[in-house]
Coordinates of C-alpha atoms in Angstrom, one line a residue:
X1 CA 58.6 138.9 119.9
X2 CA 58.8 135.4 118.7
X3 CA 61.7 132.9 119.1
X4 CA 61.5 132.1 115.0
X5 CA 63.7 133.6 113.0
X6 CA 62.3 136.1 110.5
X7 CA 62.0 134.3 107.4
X8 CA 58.3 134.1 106.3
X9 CA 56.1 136.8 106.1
X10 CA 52.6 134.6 107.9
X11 CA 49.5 135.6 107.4
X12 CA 47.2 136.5 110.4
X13 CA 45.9 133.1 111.0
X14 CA 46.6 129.7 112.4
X15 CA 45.2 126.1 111.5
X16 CA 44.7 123.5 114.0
X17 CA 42.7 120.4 112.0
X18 CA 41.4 120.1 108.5
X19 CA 39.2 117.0 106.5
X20 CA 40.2 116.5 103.1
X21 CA 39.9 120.3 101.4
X22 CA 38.8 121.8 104.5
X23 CA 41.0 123.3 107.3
X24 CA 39.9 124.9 110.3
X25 CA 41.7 128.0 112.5
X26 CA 42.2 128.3 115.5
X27 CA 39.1 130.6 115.8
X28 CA 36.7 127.9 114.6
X29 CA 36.6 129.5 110.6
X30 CA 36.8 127.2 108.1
X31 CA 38.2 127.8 104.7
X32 CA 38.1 125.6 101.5
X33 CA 42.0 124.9 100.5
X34 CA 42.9 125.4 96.7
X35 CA 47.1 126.1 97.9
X36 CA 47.4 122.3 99.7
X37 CA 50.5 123.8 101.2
X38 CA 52.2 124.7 98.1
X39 CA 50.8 121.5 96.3
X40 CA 51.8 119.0 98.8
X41 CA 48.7 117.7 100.0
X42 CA 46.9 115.9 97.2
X43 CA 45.0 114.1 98.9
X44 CA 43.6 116.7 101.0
X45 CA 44.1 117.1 105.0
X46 CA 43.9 113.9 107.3
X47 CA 43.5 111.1 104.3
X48 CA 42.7 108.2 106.2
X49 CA 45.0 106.3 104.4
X50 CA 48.1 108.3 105.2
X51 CA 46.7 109.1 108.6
X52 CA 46.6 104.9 109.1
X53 CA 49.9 104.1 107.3
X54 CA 51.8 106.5 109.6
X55 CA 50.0 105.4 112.5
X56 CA 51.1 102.2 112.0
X57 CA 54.5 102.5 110.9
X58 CA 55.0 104.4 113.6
X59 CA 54.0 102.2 116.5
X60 CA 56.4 99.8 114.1
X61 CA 59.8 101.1 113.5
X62 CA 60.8 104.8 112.5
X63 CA 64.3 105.0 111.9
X64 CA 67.4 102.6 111.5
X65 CA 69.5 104.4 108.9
X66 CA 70.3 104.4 105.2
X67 CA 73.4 101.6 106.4
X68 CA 70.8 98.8 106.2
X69 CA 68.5 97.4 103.7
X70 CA 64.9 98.9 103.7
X71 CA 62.3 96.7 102.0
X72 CA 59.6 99.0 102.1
X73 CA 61.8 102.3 100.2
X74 CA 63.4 99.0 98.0
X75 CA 59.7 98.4 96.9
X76 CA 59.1 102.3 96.8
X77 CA 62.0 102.2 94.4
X78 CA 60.3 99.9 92.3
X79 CA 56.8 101.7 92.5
X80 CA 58.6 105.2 91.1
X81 CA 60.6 103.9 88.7
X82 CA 58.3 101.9 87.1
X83 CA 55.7 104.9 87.3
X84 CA 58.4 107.3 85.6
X85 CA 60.3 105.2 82.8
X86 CA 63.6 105.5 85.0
X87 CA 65.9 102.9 86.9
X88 CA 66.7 103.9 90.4
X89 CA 66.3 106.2 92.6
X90 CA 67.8 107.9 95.9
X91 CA 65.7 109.3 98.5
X92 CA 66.2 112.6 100.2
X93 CA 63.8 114.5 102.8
X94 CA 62.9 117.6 100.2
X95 CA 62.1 119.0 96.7
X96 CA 65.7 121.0 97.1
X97 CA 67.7 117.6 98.1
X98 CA 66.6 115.6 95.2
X99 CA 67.3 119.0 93.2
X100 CA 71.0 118.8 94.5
X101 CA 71.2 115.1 94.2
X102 CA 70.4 116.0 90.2
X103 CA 73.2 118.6 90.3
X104 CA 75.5 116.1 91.4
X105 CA 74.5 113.4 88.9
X106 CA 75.2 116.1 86.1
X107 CA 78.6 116.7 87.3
X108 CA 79.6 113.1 87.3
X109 CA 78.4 113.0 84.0
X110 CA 80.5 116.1 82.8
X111 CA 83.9 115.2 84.8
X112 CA 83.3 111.2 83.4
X113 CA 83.1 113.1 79.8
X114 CA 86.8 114.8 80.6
X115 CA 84.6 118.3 81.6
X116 CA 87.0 119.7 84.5
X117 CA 84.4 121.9 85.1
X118 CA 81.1 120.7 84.1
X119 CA 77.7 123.6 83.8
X120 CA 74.3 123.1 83.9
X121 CA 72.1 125.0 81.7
X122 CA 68.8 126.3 84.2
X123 CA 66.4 128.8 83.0
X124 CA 65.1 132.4 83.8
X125 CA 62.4 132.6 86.7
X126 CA 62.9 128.8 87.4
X127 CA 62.7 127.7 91.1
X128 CA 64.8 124.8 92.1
X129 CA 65.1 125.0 96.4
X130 CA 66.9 127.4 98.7
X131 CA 70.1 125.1 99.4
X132 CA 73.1 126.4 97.8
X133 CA 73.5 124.8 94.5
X134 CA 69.5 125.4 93.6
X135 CA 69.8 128.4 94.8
X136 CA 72.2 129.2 92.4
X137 CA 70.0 127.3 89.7
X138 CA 66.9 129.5 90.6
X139 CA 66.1 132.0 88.3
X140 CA 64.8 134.8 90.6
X141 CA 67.2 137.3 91.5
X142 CA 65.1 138.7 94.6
X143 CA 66.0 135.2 95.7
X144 CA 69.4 135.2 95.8
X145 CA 70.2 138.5 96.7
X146 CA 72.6 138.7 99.6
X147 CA 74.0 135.1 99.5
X148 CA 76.9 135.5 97.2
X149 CA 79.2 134.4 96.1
X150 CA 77.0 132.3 94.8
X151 CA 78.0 128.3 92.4
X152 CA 80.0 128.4 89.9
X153 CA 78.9 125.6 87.1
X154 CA 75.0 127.1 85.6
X155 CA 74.6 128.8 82.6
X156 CA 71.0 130.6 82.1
X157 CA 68.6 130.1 79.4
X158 CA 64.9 132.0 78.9
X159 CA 62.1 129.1 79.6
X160 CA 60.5 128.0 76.6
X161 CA 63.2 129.4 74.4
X162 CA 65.3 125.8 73.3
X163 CA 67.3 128.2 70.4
X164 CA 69.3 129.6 73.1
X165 CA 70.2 126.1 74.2
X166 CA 70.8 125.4 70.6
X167 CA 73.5 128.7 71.0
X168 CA 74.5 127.3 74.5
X169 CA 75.3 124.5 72.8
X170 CA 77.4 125.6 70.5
X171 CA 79.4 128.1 72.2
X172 CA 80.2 126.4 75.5
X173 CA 81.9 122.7 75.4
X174 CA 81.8 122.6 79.2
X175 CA 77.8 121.7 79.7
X176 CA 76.6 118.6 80.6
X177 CA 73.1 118.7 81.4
X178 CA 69.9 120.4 81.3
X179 CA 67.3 121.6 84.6
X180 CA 64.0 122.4 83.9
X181 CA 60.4 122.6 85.4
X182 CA 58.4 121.5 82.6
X183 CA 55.6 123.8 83.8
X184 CA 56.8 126.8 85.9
X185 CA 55.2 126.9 89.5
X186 CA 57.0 129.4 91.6
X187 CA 56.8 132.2 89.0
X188 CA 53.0 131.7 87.9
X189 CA 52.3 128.1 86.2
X190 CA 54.3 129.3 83.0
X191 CA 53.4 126.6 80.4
X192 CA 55.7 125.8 77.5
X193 CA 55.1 125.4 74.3
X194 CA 53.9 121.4 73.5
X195 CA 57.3 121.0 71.7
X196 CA 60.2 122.4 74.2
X197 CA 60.7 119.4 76.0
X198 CA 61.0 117.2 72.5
X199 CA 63.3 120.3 71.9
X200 CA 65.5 120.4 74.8
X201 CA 66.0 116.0 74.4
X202 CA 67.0 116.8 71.2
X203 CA 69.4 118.8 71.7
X204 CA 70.7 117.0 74.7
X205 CA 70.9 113.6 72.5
X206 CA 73.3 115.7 70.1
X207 CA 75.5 117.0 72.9
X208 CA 76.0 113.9 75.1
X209 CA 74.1 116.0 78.0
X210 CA 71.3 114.7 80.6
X211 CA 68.0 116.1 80.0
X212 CA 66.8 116.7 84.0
X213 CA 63.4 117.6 84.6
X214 CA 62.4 119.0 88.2
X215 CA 58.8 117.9 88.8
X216 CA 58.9 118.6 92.9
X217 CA 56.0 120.4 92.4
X218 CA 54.1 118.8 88.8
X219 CA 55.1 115.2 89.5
X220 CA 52.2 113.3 91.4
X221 CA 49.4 113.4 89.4
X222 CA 48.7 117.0 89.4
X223 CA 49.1 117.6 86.2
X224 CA 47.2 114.8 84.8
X225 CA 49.4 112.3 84.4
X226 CA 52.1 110.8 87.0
X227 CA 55.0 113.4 85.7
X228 CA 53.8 116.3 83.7
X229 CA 56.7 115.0 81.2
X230 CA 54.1 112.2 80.1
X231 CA 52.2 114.3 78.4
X232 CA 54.7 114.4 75.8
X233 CA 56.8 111.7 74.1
X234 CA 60.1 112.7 76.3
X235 CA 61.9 110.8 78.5
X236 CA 64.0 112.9 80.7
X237 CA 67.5 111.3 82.0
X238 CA 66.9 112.3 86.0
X239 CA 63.6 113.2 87.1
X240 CA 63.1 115.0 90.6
X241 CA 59.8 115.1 92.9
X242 CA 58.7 115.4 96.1
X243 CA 55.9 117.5 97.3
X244 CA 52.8 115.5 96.9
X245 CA 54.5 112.2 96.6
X246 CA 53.8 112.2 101.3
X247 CA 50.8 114.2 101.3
X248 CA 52.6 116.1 104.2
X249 CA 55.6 113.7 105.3
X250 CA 58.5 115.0 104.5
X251 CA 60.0 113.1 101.5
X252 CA 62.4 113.8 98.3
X253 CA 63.2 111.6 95.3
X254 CA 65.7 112.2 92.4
X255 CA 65.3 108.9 90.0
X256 CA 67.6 108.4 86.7
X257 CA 67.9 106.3 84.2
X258 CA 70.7 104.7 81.9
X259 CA 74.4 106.0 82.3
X260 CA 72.9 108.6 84.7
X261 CA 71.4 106.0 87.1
X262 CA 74.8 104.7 87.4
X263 CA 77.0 107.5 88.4
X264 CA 76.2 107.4 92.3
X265 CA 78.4 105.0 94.2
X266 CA 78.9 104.2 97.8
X267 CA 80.2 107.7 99.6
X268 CA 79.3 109.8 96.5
X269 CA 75.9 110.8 98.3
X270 CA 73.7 109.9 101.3
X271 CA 71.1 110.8 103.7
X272 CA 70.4 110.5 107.6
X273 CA 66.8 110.7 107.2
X274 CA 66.1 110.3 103.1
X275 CA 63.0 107.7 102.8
X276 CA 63.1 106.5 106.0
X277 CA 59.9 103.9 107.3
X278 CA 57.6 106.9 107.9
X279 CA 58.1 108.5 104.9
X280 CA 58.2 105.2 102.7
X281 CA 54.9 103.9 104.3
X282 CA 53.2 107.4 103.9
X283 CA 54.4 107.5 100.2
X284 CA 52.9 103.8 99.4
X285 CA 49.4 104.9 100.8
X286 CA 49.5 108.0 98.4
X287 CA 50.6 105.9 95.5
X288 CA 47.6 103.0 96.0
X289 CA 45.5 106.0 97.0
X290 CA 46.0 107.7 93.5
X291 CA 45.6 104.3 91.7
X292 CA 42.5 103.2 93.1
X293 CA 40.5 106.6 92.9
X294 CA 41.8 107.0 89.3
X295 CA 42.9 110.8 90.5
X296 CA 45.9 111.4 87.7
X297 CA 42.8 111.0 85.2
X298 CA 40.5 113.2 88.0
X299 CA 43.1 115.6 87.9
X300 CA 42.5 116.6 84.3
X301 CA 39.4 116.8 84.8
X302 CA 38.9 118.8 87.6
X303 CA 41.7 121.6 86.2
X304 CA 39.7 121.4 83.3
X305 CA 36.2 122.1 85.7
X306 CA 38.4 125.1 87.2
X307 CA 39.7 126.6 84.3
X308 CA 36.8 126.8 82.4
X309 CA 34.6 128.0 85.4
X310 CA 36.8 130.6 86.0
X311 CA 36.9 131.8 82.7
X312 CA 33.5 132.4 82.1
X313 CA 32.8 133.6 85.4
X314 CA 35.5 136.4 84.9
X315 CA 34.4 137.0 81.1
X316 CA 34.2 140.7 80.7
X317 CA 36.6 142.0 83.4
X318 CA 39.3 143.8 81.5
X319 CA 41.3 142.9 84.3
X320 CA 42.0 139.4 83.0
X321 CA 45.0 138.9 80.9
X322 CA 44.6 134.6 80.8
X323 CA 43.0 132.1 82.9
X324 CA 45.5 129.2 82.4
X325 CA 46.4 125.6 83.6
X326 CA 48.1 122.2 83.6
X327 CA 45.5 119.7 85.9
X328 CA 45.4 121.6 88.8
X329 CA 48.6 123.7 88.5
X330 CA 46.2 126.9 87.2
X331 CA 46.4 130.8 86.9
X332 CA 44.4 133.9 86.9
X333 CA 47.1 136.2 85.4
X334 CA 46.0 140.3 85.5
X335 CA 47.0 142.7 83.4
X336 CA 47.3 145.2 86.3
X337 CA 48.6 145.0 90.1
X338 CA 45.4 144.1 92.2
X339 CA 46.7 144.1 96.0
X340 CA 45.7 141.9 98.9
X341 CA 44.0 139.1 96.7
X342 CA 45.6 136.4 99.7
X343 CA 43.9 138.1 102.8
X344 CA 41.0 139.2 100.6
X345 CA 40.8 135.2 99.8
X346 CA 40.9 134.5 103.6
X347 CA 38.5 137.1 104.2
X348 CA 35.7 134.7 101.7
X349 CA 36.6 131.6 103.5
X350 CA 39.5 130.3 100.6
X351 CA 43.5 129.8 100.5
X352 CA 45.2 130.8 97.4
X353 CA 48.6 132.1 96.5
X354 CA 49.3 135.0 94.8
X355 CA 52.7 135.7 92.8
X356 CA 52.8 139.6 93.0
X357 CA 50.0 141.2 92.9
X358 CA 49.1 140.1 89.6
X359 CA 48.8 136.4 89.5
X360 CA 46.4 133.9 91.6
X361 CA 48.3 130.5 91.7
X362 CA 45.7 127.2 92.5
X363 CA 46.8 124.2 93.4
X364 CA 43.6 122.2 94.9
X365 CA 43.6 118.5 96.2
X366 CA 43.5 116.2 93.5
X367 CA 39.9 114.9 94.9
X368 CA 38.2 117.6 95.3
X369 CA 34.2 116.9 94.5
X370 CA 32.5 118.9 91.5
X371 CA 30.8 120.6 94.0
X372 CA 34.1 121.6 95.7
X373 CA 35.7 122.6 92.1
X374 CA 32.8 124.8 91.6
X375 CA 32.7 127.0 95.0
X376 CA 36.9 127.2 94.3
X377 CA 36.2 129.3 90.8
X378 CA 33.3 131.3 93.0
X379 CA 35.2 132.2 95.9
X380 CA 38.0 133.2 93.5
X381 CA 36.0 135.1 91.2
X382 CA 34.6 136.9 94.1
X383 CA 37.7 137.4 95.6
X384 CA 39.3 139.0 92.5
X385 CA 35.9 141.3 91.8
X386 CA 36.1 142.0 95.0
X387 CA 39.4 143.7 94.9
X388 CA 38.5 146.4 92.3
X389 CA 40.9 149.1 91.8

């Protein structure tokens, strides 16, 4: 009998130290990490960096409040903005804060339009965060099942589909923004087509809407640039992230730009805790940590490695519906269940994630060595041949 609440289904093991994609249980096993729990830790376990800027600001100062000026999340400010295309940003402690800081944003938006009751159009098997509002903005059913009544105010769309929003569009007066990953993670790195998010702008510029992309978990470099949204020529009106942004210090940003940057005034929003020294100071190591090893460019590189390893070394099992990926957002999709692919993985000494029983989800430090990139598409292969049906 434990004294936690039942929410998460753990797996048989606990972790007590790691060193950059290596973490170690509590039995003395090690296991190579390609999960980075849930793509947060970029930079692998105990970066030096991080470890020191946390060490540091710690013996400093921790924690005086949002009521008075913060130079370091001020310069922070400056860092993501300038890294994104947008113009300022508020900082919350999660992916799902930032989320519902967006949700807000849109709102003003519609209600400073004259909408009394302003939607948001969200898309099927989209994952937005467990508060309320991105609850209601999640796209998974199983989710949300026993917390109704759920928001009022989202309108659903299928991903990758922007000719429903065109029909959204025109049938309902009462949007005023648009939320999407612009790669799936939760559901099974679901990549759109090159042209959606040129698409969805489109069609936002025509309305008067705010594009809003949620890059919690593609924002950072993982994709192989800073926001996955860089890979195209959109420029979204709020962008979220959090995740990898500090490597394990809890930390949530929603930025904006324009009209949209504008909307938040004093009482509108806040935070006890949102980018607070800690998180700030662990945040600047990640960013100078990414721009001096060059690790959004390693990034591509490395997916690239991964994907095409595990391609070839699972040609020929008619198991294999498509080995995909973004940078190091990747897939194994099968065509058929294959249970117990995460304990199997434990079993060869790797952590991956599985979405059913069908999908492997990776999501490896950004600075991993070859050598590391390679034993990740063995142990998977081996895990995944091993599990035969």
């Amino acid at each position: 009998m434990t004294s936690l609440m039942n929410t998460y289904a753990r797996l048989p093991v606990s972790f007590v130290k790691g060193s950059g994609a290596t973490v170690e249980d509590s039995d003395g096993n090690t296991y190579l990490d390609a999960l980075t729990g849930l793509a947060v830790c970029g930079l692998g376990h105990a970066h030096p960096a991080v470890a020191k800027a946390v060490s540091d600001q710690a013996e400093t100062l921790l924690h005086t409040s949002n009521l008075y000026e913060m130079p370091i999340q001020a310069a922070l400010a400056e860092r993501l903005t300038a890294l994104s295309g947008m113009d300022r940003a508020f900082f919350g402690n999660s992916g799902a804060e930032a989320n519902e800081a967006a949700i807000k944003i849109a709102r003003l938006h519609g209600q400073k339009r004259g909408i009394k009751s302003p939607m948001v159009v969200v898309t099927d098997q989209s994952f937005h965060g467990r508060t309320m509002a991105t609850l209601t903005a999640t796209g998974n059913r199983k989710a949300q099942a026993g917390f109704e009544p759920l928001l009022n105010g989202f309108v659903r769309a299928p991903f990758n589909d922007p000719a429903t929003v065109e029909q959204i569009a025109a049938d309902n007066p009462q949007i005023a923004a648009v939320l999407v990953e612009p790669v799936q993670g939760e559901s099974g790195i679901r990549i759109p087509d090159d042209g959606y998010l040129d698409a969805l702008r489109a069609i936002c510029d025509a309305n008067g809407w705010l594009l809003m992309l949620d890059e919690v978990q593609t924002g950072n470099g993982r994709t192989g640039r800073y926001f996955a949204y860089q890979h195209t020529g959109c420029l979204p009106d709020v962008v979220t992230t959090a995740k990898g942004l500090g490597n394990g210090i809890p930390i949530g940003v929603c930025l904006a730009r324009g009209e949209a940057a504008e909307l938040f005034q004093p009482g509108h929003h806040g935070s006890t805790f949102g980018g607070n020294f800690i998180a700030c100071a662990a945040a600047h190591a990640v960013l100078d940590t990414i721009e001096s090893e060059n690790l959004i460019e390693r990034a591509g590189q490395l997916g690239k490695r991964i994907v095409d390893g595990l391609g070839k070394a699972l040609r020929g099992d008619n198991r294999i519906k498509e080995v995909r990926g973004k940078g190091l957002m990747i897939a194994v999709e099968l065509n058929e269940p294959v249970p117990g692919l995460v304990n199997a993985g434990l079993e060869r000494g790797i952590l991956i994630n599985a979405i059913g029983d069908t999908i492997v989800r990776l999501l490896p430090p950004l600075n991993l060595t070859d050598e590391e990139a390679d034993e990740v598409v063995a142990r998977v292969s081996a895990v995944i041949e091993g599990q035969a049906t």
